[in-house]
Coordinates of C-alpha atoms and ligand atoms in Angstrom, one line a residue:
M1 CA -25.0 42.5 11.2
S2 CA -23.3 43.8 8.0
F3 CA -22.3 41.3 5.3
E4 CA -18.6 41.9 5.9
K5 CA -18.9 41.3 9.6
F6 CA -20.9 38.1 9.0
H7 CA -18.3 36.9 6.5
K8 CA -15.4 37.7 8.8
Q9 CA -17.1 35.9 11.7
N10 CA -17.7 32.9 9.6
Q11 CA -14.1 32.9 8.5
V12 CA -12.9 32.9 12.1
Q13 CA -15.2 30.0 12.9
L14 CA -14.0 28.0 9.9
T15 CA -10.3 28.6 10.7
K16 CA -10.9 27.6 14.3
A17 CA -12.7 24.4 13.4
V18 CA -10.0 23.5 10.8
D19 CA -7.2 24.2 13.2
E20 CA -8.8 21.9 15.8
I21 CA -9.2 19.2 13.2
C22 CA -5.5 19.6 12.0
Q23 CA -4.4 19.3 15.6
E24 CA -6.1 15.9 15.8
F25 CA -4.0 14.7 12.9
V26 CA -0.7 15.5 14.6
V27 CA 1.6 12.6 15.3
D28 CA 4.4 13.8 17.6
E29 CA 7.6 12.3 18.8
A30 CA 6.0 10.6 21.9
K31 CA 3.4 9.1 19.6
L32 CA 6.0 7.8 17.2
E33 CA 7.8 6.1 20.1
E34 CA 4.7 4.6 21.5
L35 CA 3.6 3.3 18.0
T36 CA 7.1 1.9 17.2
S37 CA 7.3 -0.1 20.4
Y38 CA 3.8 -1.4 19.9
F39 CA 4.7 -2.4 16.3
I40 CA 7.7 -4.4 17.6
E41 CA 5.4 -6.1 20.2
S42 CA 2.8 -6.8 17.5
M43 CA 5.5 -8.3 15.2
E44 CA 6.6 -10.7 17.9
K45 CA 3.1 -11.7 18.7
G46 CA 2.3 -12.2 15.0
L47 CA 5.3 -14.5 14.5
G48 CA 4.1 -16.8 17.2
Q49 CA 0.4 -16.8 16.3
K50 CA -0.2 -20.1 14.6
E51 CA -3.7 -20.0 13.0
E52 CA -4.4 -17.3 10.5
N53 CA -8.1 -16.9 10.1
A54 CA -10.4 -14.1 8.9
E55 CA -11.3 -13.1 12.5
Y56 CA -7.7 -12.7 13.7
K57 CA -7.1 -9.0 14.2
G58 CA -3.4 -8.9 15.1
L59 CA -0.5 -8.2 12.8
P60 CA -0.6 -11.2 10.3
M61 CA 3.3 -11.7 9.9
I62 CA 2.9 -14.2 7.1
P63 CA 5.8 -16.5 6.2
T64 CA 6.4 -16.4 2.5
F65 CA 8.7 -19.3 2.0
V66 CA 11.2 -17.0 0.2
T67 CA 14.4 -17.9 2.0
G68 CA 17.1 -16.0 0.2
K69 CA 17.8 -12.6 -1.4
P70 CA 18.8 -12.4 -5.1
N71 CA 22.3 -10.9 -5.7
G72 CA 21.8 -9.7 -9.3
T73 CA 23.4 -12.7 -11.1
E74 CA 20.1 -14.5 -11.7
K75 CA 19.2 -15.3 -15.3
G76 CA 16.2 -16.5 -17.3
V77 CA 13.0 -15.8 -19.1
L78 CA 9.9 -16.0 -16.9
L79 CA 6.3 -14.9 -16.9
A80 CA 4.8 -12.7 -14.2
A81 CA 1.2 -11.8 -13.5
D82 CA 0.2 -9.1 -11.1
L83 CA -3.2 -8.5 -9.6
G84 CA -3.0 -5.2 -7.7
G85 CA -5.3 -2.4 -6.8
T86 CA -7.0 -1.5 -10.1
N87 CA -5.0 -3.2 -12.8
F88 CA -4.0 -6.7 -13.9
R89 CA -0.7 -7.0 -15.6
V90 CA 0.9 -9.9 -17.4
C91 CA 4.6 -9.7 -18.3
S92 CA 7.5 -11.7 -19.5
V93 CA 10.7 -10.8 -17.8
T94 CA 14.2 -11.5 -19.1
L95 CA 16.8 -11.4 -16.2
S96 CA 20.2 -10.9 -17.7
G97 CA 22.2 -11.8 -14.7
D98 CA 23.9 -8.4 -14.3
H99 CA 21.4 -6.6 -12.2
R100 CA 19.5 -5.7 -15.3
F101 CA 16.3 -6.9 -16.9
S102 CA 14.0 -6.3 -19.8
L103 CA 10.2 -6.6 -19.8
Q104 CA 7.3 -6.9 -22.1
Q105 CA 3.9 -6.3 -20.7
L106 CA 0.2 -6.1 -21.2
K107 CA -1.7 -4.0 -18.6
S108 CA -5.5 -4.1 -18.3
K109 CA -7.9 -2.1 -16.1
I110 CA -9.9 -4.5 -14.0
P111 CA -13.6 -4.2 -15.1
E112 CA -15.7 -2.3 -12.6
E113 CA -18.2 -5.1 -12.2
L114 CA -15.5 -7.5 -11.0
L115 CA -14.5 -5.0 -8.3
E116 CA -17.9 -3.8 -7.3
D117 CA -20.2 -6.7 -7.5
E118 CA -20.4 -9.1 -4.5
A119 CA -22.2 -11.7 -6.6
V120 CA -19.3 -12.2 -9.0
T121 CA -17.7 -15.6 -8.6
S122 CA -14.0 -16.5 -8.3
D123 CA -14.2 -18.3 -11.6
E124 CA -15.4 -15.1 -13.3
L125 CA -12.5 -13.1 -11.8
F126 CA -9.8 -15.8 -12.5
G127 CA -11.4 -16.5 -15.9
Y128 CA -10.8 -12.9 -16.8
L129 CA -7.2 -13.1 -15.6
A130 CA -6.7 -16.2 -17.8
R131 CA -8.2 -14.5 -20.8
R132 CA -5.9 -11.6 -20.5
T133 CA -3.0 -14.0 -20.1
M134 CA -4.0 -15.6 -23.4
V135 CA -4.1 -12.2 -25.1
F136 CA -0.5 -11.6 -23.8
M137 CA 0.7 -15.1 -24.9
K138 CA -0.7 -14.7 -28.4
K139 CA 0.9 -11.3 -28.8
F140 CA 4.3 -11.9 -27.2
H141 CA 4.9 -15.7 -26.9
P142 CA 2.8 -17.5 -29.5
E143 CA 5.6 -20.1 -29.9
Y144 CA 4.9 -21.6 -26.4
L145 CA 1.2 -21.9 -27.3
Q146 CA 2.2 -24.0 -30.3
N147 CA 5.1 -26.1 -29.0
G148 CA 3.7 -26.6 -25.5
E149 CA 7.0 -25.9 -23.9
K150 CA 6.5 -25.1 -20.2
L151 CA 6.9 -21.5 -19.0
K152 CA 7.1 -20.7 -15.3
L153 CA 4.9 -17.9 -14.0
G154 CA 5.2 -16.0 -10.7
F155 CA 1.9 -14.6 -9.5
T156 CA 2.0 -11.3 -7.6
F157 CA -1.2 -11.2 -5.6
S158 CA -1.4 -8.1 -3.5
Y159 CA -3.9 -9.1 -0.8
P160 CA -3.5 -11.0 2.5
V161 CA -3.0 -14.6 1.8
N162 CA -2.2 -17.4 4.3
Q163 CA 0.8 -18.8 2.4
T164 CA 1.4 -22.5 2.9
S165 CA 4.3 -22.9 0.5
L166 CA 6.1 -20.8 -2.1
S167 CA 3.4 -21.8 -4.6
S168 CA 0.2 -21.9 -2.6
G169 CA -1.9 -19.7 -0.4
T170 CA -5.5 -19.1 0.6
L171 CA -7.1 -15.7 0.6
I172 CA -7.7 -14.3 4.1
R173 CA -9.7 -11.3 3.1
W174 CA -9.9 -8.8 0.2
T175 CA -8.6 -5.3 0.7
K176 CA -8.6 -2.2 -1.6
G177 CA -12.1 -2.6 -2.8
F178 CA -12.6 -6.2 -4.1
K179 CA -15.7 -7.9 -2.6
I180 CA -16.0 -11.3 -4.2
K181 CA -17.1 -13.5 -1.2
D182 CA -16.4 -17.0 -2.5
T183 CA -12.6 -16.4 -3.0
I184 CA -12.1 -16.2 0.8
G185 CA -10.4 -19.4 2.0
K186 CA -9.5 -20.6 -1.5
D187 CA -6.1 -21.2 -2.9
V188 CA -5.5 -18.4 -5.4
V189 CA -2.8 -20.3 -7.3
D190 CA -5.2 -23.2 -7.9
L191 CA -8.0 -20.9 -9.1
Y192 CA -5.7 -19.2 -11.6
Q193 CA -4.0 -22.4 -12.8
S194 CA -7.3 -24.2 -13.4
Q195 CA -8.6 -21.3 -15.5
L196 CA -5.3 -21.2 -17.5
E197 CA -5.8 -24.9 -18.2
S198 CA -9.4 -24.7 -19.1
Q199 CA -8.5 -21.9 -21.5
G200 CA -5.9 -23.9 -23.3
M201 CA -2.7 -22.8 -21.5
P202 CA -1.4 -25.9 -19.6
M203 CA 2.1 -24.9 -20.5
V204 CA 1.9 -21.9 -18.3
R205 CA 2.8 -23.1 -14.8
V206 CA 2.0 -20.9 -11.8
V207 CA 5.0 -21.9 -9.7
A208 CA 5.3 -19.0 -7.2
L209 CA 2.9 -16.8 -5.3
A210 CA 4.3 -13.5 -4.1
N211 CA 2.9 -10.5 -2.3
D212 CA 3.7 -7.2 -4.1
T213 CA 6.0 -6.1 -1.2
V214 CA 7.9 -9.3 -1.5
G215 CA 8.2 -8.7 -5.3
T216 CA 9.4 -5.2 -4.6
F217 CA 12.0 -6.4 -2.1
L218 CA 13.4 -9.1 -4.4
S219 CA 13.5 -6.9 -7.4
H220 CA 15.3 -4.2 -5.3
C221 CA 17.8 -6.8 -4.2
Y222 CA 18.4 -7.9 -7.8
C223 CA 18.8 -4.3 -9.1
S224 CA 20.5 -2.9 -6.0
L225 CA 24.1 -2.5 -7.1
N226 CA 22.9 -1.0 -10.2
N227 CA 20.5 1.6 -8.9
G228 CA 22.9 4.3 -8.0
S229 CA 21.8 4.5 -4.4
M230 CA 25.2 3.6 -3.0
T231 CA 28.0 6.0 -2.5
S232 CA 31.3 4.4 -3.2
G233 CA 33.0 2.9 -0.2
E234 CA 29.8 2.4 1.8
I235 CA 28.2 -0.9 2.5
S236 CA 24.5 -0.7 2.0
E237 CA 22.1 -3.6 2.4
P238 CA 18.5 -4.1 1.3
V239 CA 16.4 -4.7 4.4
I240 CA 12.8 -3.9 3.7
G241 CA 10.5 -4.0 0.7
C242 CA 7.4 -1.8 1.0
I243 CA 4.4 -0.3 -0.8
F244 CA 2.8 3.0 -0.2
G245 CA 0.2 3.2 -3.0
T246 CA -3.5 2.3 -3.1
G247 CA -2.7 0.1 -0.2
T248 CA 0.3 -0.2 2.1
N249 CA 2.4 -3.1 3.3
G250 CA 6.0 -4.2 3.9
C251 CA 8.2 -7.3 4.2
Y252 CA 11.7 -8.1 5.6
M253 CA 13.9 -11.1 6.3
E254 CA 13.4 -12.7 9.7
K255 CA 15.5 -15.4 11.4
I256 CA 13.9 -18.8 11.0
E257 CA 14.3 -19.5 14.7
N258 CA 12.1 -16.5 15.5
I259 CA 9.2 -17.6 13.2
K260 CA 7.5 -19.6 15.9
K261 CA 4.3 -20.1 13.9
L262 CA 6.2 -22.5 11.5
S263 CA 5.7 -26.1 12.5
D264 CA 8.7 -27.9 14.1
E265 CA 8.8 -30.0 10.9
Q266 CA 8.9 -27.0 8.6
R267 CA 11.6 -25.3 10.7
E268 CA 13.8 -28.5 10.8
Q269 CA 13.4 -29.0 7.1
L270 CA 14.4 -25.5 6.3
I271 CA 17.4 -25.6 8.7
S272 CA 18.5 -28.9 7.3
E273 CA 18.5 -27.2 3.8
G274 CA 20.9 -24.6 5.3
K275 CA 18.3 -21.9 5.3
T276 CA 18.6 -19.3 8.1
E277 CA 16.1 -16.6 7.1
M278 CA 12.7 -16.2 5.6
C279 CA 10.9 -13.2 4.2
I280 CA 7.9 -12.2 6.2
N281 CA 5.0 -10.4 4.7
T282 CA 3.9 -8.3 7.7
E283 CA 0.6 -7.1 6.2
W284 CA 1.2 -3.9 8.2
G285 CA -2.0 -2.4 6.8
S286 CA -3.6 -4.4 9.7
F287 CA -1.3 -2.9 12.4
D288 CA -3.3 -2.1 15.5
N289 CA -6.8 -3.1 14.3
D290 CA -7.7 -3.0 18.0
L291 CA -7.0 0.8 18.0
K292 CA -4.9 0.7 21.1
H293 CA -2.5 3.3 20.0
L294 CA -3.3 4.6 16.5
P295 CA -4.4 8.2 16.3
T296 CA -8.1 8.1 15.6
T297 CA -10.4 10.9 14.5
K298 CA -14.2 10.6 13.9
Y299 CA -13.4 10.7 10.2
D300 CA -11.3 7.6 10.5
V301 CA -14.2 5.8 12.3
D302 CA -16.7 6.9 9.7
I303 CA -14.6 5.8 6.8
D304 CA -13.9 2.4 8.3
Q305 CA -17.5 1.7 9.5
K306 CA -19.6 3.4 6.8
F307 CA -17.6 3.4 3.7
S308 CA -15.0 0.7 3.6
S309 CA -15.4 -2.9 2.3
N310 CA -13.6 -4.4 5.3
P311 CA -14.7 -2.6 8.5
G312 CA -12.6 -3.3 11.6
F313 CA -9.6 -4.4 9.5
H314 CA -6.6 -2.7 7.8
L315 CA -7.0 0.3 10.1
F316 CA -3.4 1.4 9.7
E317 CA -3.8 1.3 5.9
K318 CA -6.9 3.4 6.3
R319 CA -4.8 6.2 7.8
V320 CA -1.8 5.9 5.5
S321 CA -2.5 4.7 2.0
G322 CA -3.5 6.5 -1.2
M323 CA -7.0 5.0 -1.3
F324 CA -7.9 6.8 1.8
L325 CA -6.2 10.2 1.7
G326 CA -8.8 11.8 -0.5
E327 CA -11.6 10.0 1.3
L328 CA -10.4 11.6 4.6
L329 CA -10.5 15.0 3.1
R330 CA -13.9 14.4 1.6
N331 CA -15.3 13.3 5.0
V332 CA -13.8 16.4 6.7
L333 CA -15.3 18.8 4.1
V334 CA -18.7 17.2 4.2
D335 CA -18.6 17.5 8.0
L336 CA -17.6 21.1 8.0
H337 CA -20.4 21.8 5.5
S338 CA -22.9 20.1 7.8
R339 CA -21.7 22.4 10.6
R340 CA -22.5 25.3 8.3
L341 CA -18.8 26.4 8.2
I342 CA -18.0 26.1 4.5
F343 CA -19.5 26.1 1.0
H344 CA -22.4 28.4 2.1
Q345 CA -23.9 28.4 -1.4
Y346 CA -25.2 24.8 -0.7
P347 CA -28.1 24.9 1.8
D348 CA -27.9 21.2 2.7
T349 CA -25.9 18.0 2.2
E350 CA -28.1 16.8 -0.7
S351 CA -27.4 19.9 -2.7
L352 CA -23.6 19.5 -2.5
P353 CA -21.9 18.5 -5.8
H354 CA -22.5 14.8 -6.4
R355 CA -18.8 13.9 -6.4
L356 CA -18.3 15.4 -3.0
R357 CA -21.1 13.3 -1.7
T358 CA -19.7 10.1 -3.3
P359 CA -17.4 7.9 -1.2
F360 CA -13.9 7.5 -2.7
D361 CA -14.6 10.0 -5.6
L362 CA -11.9 12.4 -4.3
S363 CA -8.6 11.0 -5.4
S364 CA -5.3 11.4 -3.6
E365 CA -3.9 12.9 -6.8
V366 CA -6.1 16.0 -6.2
L367 CA -4.5 16.3 -2.7
S368 CA -1.1 16.1 -4.3
H369 CA -1.8 19.2 -6.4
I370 CA -3.2 21.1 -3.4
E371 CA -0.3 20.1 -1.2
I372 CA 2.2 22.1 -3.1
D373 CA 0.0 24.8 -4.6
D374 CA 1.8 28.2 -4.2
S375 CA 0.0 30.0 -7.0
S376 CA -1.6 33.3 -6.2
E377 CA -4.9 33.0 -4.5
L378 CA -4.4 29.2 -4.7
R379 CA -5.7 29.2 -8.2
E380 CA -4.3 25.7 -8.9
T381 CA -6.3 24.4 -6.0
E382 CA -9.4 26.2 -7.3
L383 CA -9.0 24.5 -10.7
S384 CA -8.2 21.1 -9.3
L385 CA -11.4 21.1 -7.1
L386 CA -13.5 22.4 -9.9
Q387 CA -12.2 19.8 -12.3
S388 CA -12.3 16.9 -10.0
L389 CA -15.4 17.6 -7.9
R390 CA -17.2 20.4 -9.8
L391 CA -16.8 22.3 -6.5
P392 CA -16.3 26.1 -6.6
T393 CA -14.4 27.6 -3.6
T394 CA -13.5 30.9 -2.2
Y395 CA -9.9 31.9 -1.5
E396 CA -10.5 31.7 2.2
E397 CA -11.9 28.2 1.9
R398 CA -9.0 27.1 -0.2
V399 CA -6.5 28.3 2.5
E400 CA -8.3 26.0 5.0
I401 CA -8.5 23.1 2.6
Q402 CA -4.8 23.3 2.0
K403 CA -4.1 23.1 5.7
L404 CA -6.3 20.0 5.9
V405 CA -4.6 18.4 3.0
R406 CA -1.2 19.0 4.6
A407 CA -2.4 17.6 8.0
I408 CA -3.7 14.4 6.4
S409 CA -0.6 13.7 4.3
R410 CA 1.7 14.5 7.1
R411 CA 0.0 12.1 9.4
S412 CA 0.2 9.5 6.7
A413 CA 3.9 10.0 6.1
Y414 CA 4.6 10.1 9.9
L415 CA 2.7 6.9 10.4
A416 CA 4.5 5.3 7.4
A417 CA 7.8 5.8 9.3
V418 CA 6.6 3.6 12.2
P419 CA 6.9 0.1 10.7
I420 CA 10.3 1.1 9.0
S421 CA 11.7 2.3 12.3
A422 CA 10.3 -0.8 14.1
I423 CA 11.7 -3.3 11.7
L424 CA 15.1 -1.7 11.7
I425 CA 15.2 -1.9 15.5
K426 CA 13.9 -5.4 15.7
T427 CA 16.3 -6.8 13.1
G428 CA 19.2 -4.7 14.5
A429 CA 19.9 -3.8 10.8
L430 CA 21.4 -0.4 11.6
N431 CA 24.1 -2.0 13.8
K432 CA 25.1 -4.9 11.7
R433 CA 28.3 -3.4 10.3
Y434 CA 30.5 -0.5 11.2
H435 CA 29.0 2.4 9.2
G436 CA 26.5 0.0 7.6
E437 CA 23.7 1.6 5.8
V438 CA 20.3 0.1 4.9
E439 CA 18.2 0.3 1.7
I440 CA 14.4 0.3 1.8
G441 CA 13.0 -0.7 -1.6
C442 CA 9.8 1.3 -2.0
D443 CA 7.0 1.2 -4.6
G444 CA 3.6 2.8 -5.0
S445 CA 2.1 6.0 -6.2
V446 CA 2.1 7.8 -2.8
V447 CA 5.8 7.2 -2.0
E448 CA 6.8 7.8 -5.6
Y449 CA 4.7 10.8 -6.6
Y450 CA 3.1 12.5 -3.6
P451 CA 5.1 15.7 -3.1
G452 CA 7.2 15.7 0.0
F453 CA 6.1 12.3 1.2
R454 CA 9.5 10.8 1.4
S455 CA 11.0 13.9 3.1
M456 CA 8.2 13.9 5.6
M457 CA 8.9 10.2 6.2
R458 CA 12.5 10.9 6.8
H459 CA 11.6 13.7 9.2
A460 CA 9.5 11.2 11.2
L461 CA 12.3 8.6 11.1
A462 CA 14.6 11.1 12.6
L463 CA 12.1 11.8 15.4
S464 CA 11.4 8.1 15.9
P465 CA 13.4 5.9 18.2
I466 CA 16.1 5.3 15.6
G467 CA 16.9 9.0 15.9
P468 CA 18.7 11.3 13.5
D469 CA 21.8 8.9 13.4
G470 CA 19.6 6.0 12.3
E471 CA 17.7 8.1 9.8
R472 CA 21.0 9.2 8.1
K473 CA 21.8 5.5 7.4
V474 CA 18.5 4.8 5.7
H475 CA 18.2 5.0 1.9
L476 CA 14.6 5.1 0.7
C477 CA 15.0 3.8 -2.8
I478 CA 12.2 3.6 -5.4
A479 CA 12.1 0.0 -6.6
K480 CA 10.7 0.0 -10.1
D481 CA 8.6 -2.9 -11.5
G482 CA 8.8 -4.8 -8.3
S483 CA 5.7 -6.9 -8.9
G484 CA 6.9 -8.1 -12.3
V485 CA 10.6 -8.7 -11.7
G486 CA 10.1 -9.8 -8.1
A487 CA 7.5 -12.4 -9.1
A488 CA 9.9 -13.6 -11.9
L489 CA 12.7 -14.0 -9.4
C490 CA 10.4 -16.0 -7.1
A491 CA 9.4 -18.2 -10.1
L492 CA 13.0 -18.8 -10.9
V493 CA 13.9 -20.4 -7.6
A494 CA 10.6 -22.4 -7.4
Ligands
LIG1 C1 -2.8 -5.7 0.9 C2 -1.3 -6.1 0.9 C3 -0.6 -5.4 -0.2 C4 -0.8 -3.9 0.0 C5 -0.1 -3.0 -1.1 C6 -2.8 -4.2 1.0 O1 -4.2 -3.7 1.0 O2 -3.4 -6.3 2.1 O3 -1.3 -7.5 0.6 O4 0.8 -5.7 -0.2 O5 -2.1 -3.6 0.0 O6 -0.5 -3.3 -2.4

């Protein structure tokens, strides 16, 4: 067979294989409907499920003990600390009571060994957080270190926690890479507070524990009238706080009477204080861990079972969040290569560029470049793959890679619409007022920077059971600095 003919035949086979894979990533209208109604069912179940333990696979639906929404008039100077995907941030937040705030911060990249090493202890991790807090205090608030005046701190902790009050909660499991075993089941506020004290900062009081989605929601509520998202004359209400970044999650206000997992005592106490609602941290990353309805390819199974630190859990997150988009593409490419359909210059898997063989080395940022590459011969894609993976590609290969990227991101954005649609339906938020509109405070690199993510989400919302009429009432707003300002707001009411 001539070289051209061989080449052509190969190309046809690659295209066919890629089209088949892309097809497996499609989420259509019927699937959106099925997933939305299962999400609502899972929310109801989760609200009634009393014991939260590491083995429970359903939707966690964690009560946060945040019982009101800020209205923008809150005032004060507070500290906030934020342990998220890859960074630790300490800030002091000044809320000026007019929907505005100012913020001073110190951001540190969490050392690799704290993330990678299972043998690291909680004290080492929280000791590190306390040391960074000390650096911050010395730089920005030395006066408190000298005069010992108390300073309230809100702690944003972006992992599933079984929250027992506004200021306490035990870690259910790590997500997004952390592996430290002895933190599971411990109260993370106690761990942080005791390290702050042993390092000479008893004046810093950790008074509130907030998930990052809760922070995002509260900060969006605080800023809302100021953020330009409302057209004059319309009434628009913040309903959901959500994150689509390294991980994904969301929270919303639920009627206290519906939160069956609260004890009778807790419920009566809250009602006697005149509270009617509580913010629920859904931990939607764990939606459908039983895989009854989520679309599942063999790549999803491999990533979960072979490469993730929490197999069997957070299966929705593993299809949606930024940590997994690149890993999905990497798995597909390695598979296509093992089927001898792509990268023919490499005879076997071992000879592939090291980064293509290394789990999680392909970042979602690379996908974001490929997604919108319209350069001739897809040169941007070529450069991006060369720079990030040291992987040379042909034009034909790049065309197929771009198709895969778009299939992966589209599935992510379509799935991202499911919890939004479900919460809007469950809470009846779209029908509360005549022409009432709703605001969704969003944060995270994917929703903020991935090209077209929000418009794909909107498209899916219109296809979902809320339909185009519902979709038109939804404002997807970017809520800036949620974890800092939101935690400060939590600390203020504590
Ligand atoms: C965590 C959530 C968090 C989300 C976004 C998930 O992996 O379980 O608690 O809100 O990431 O950061």
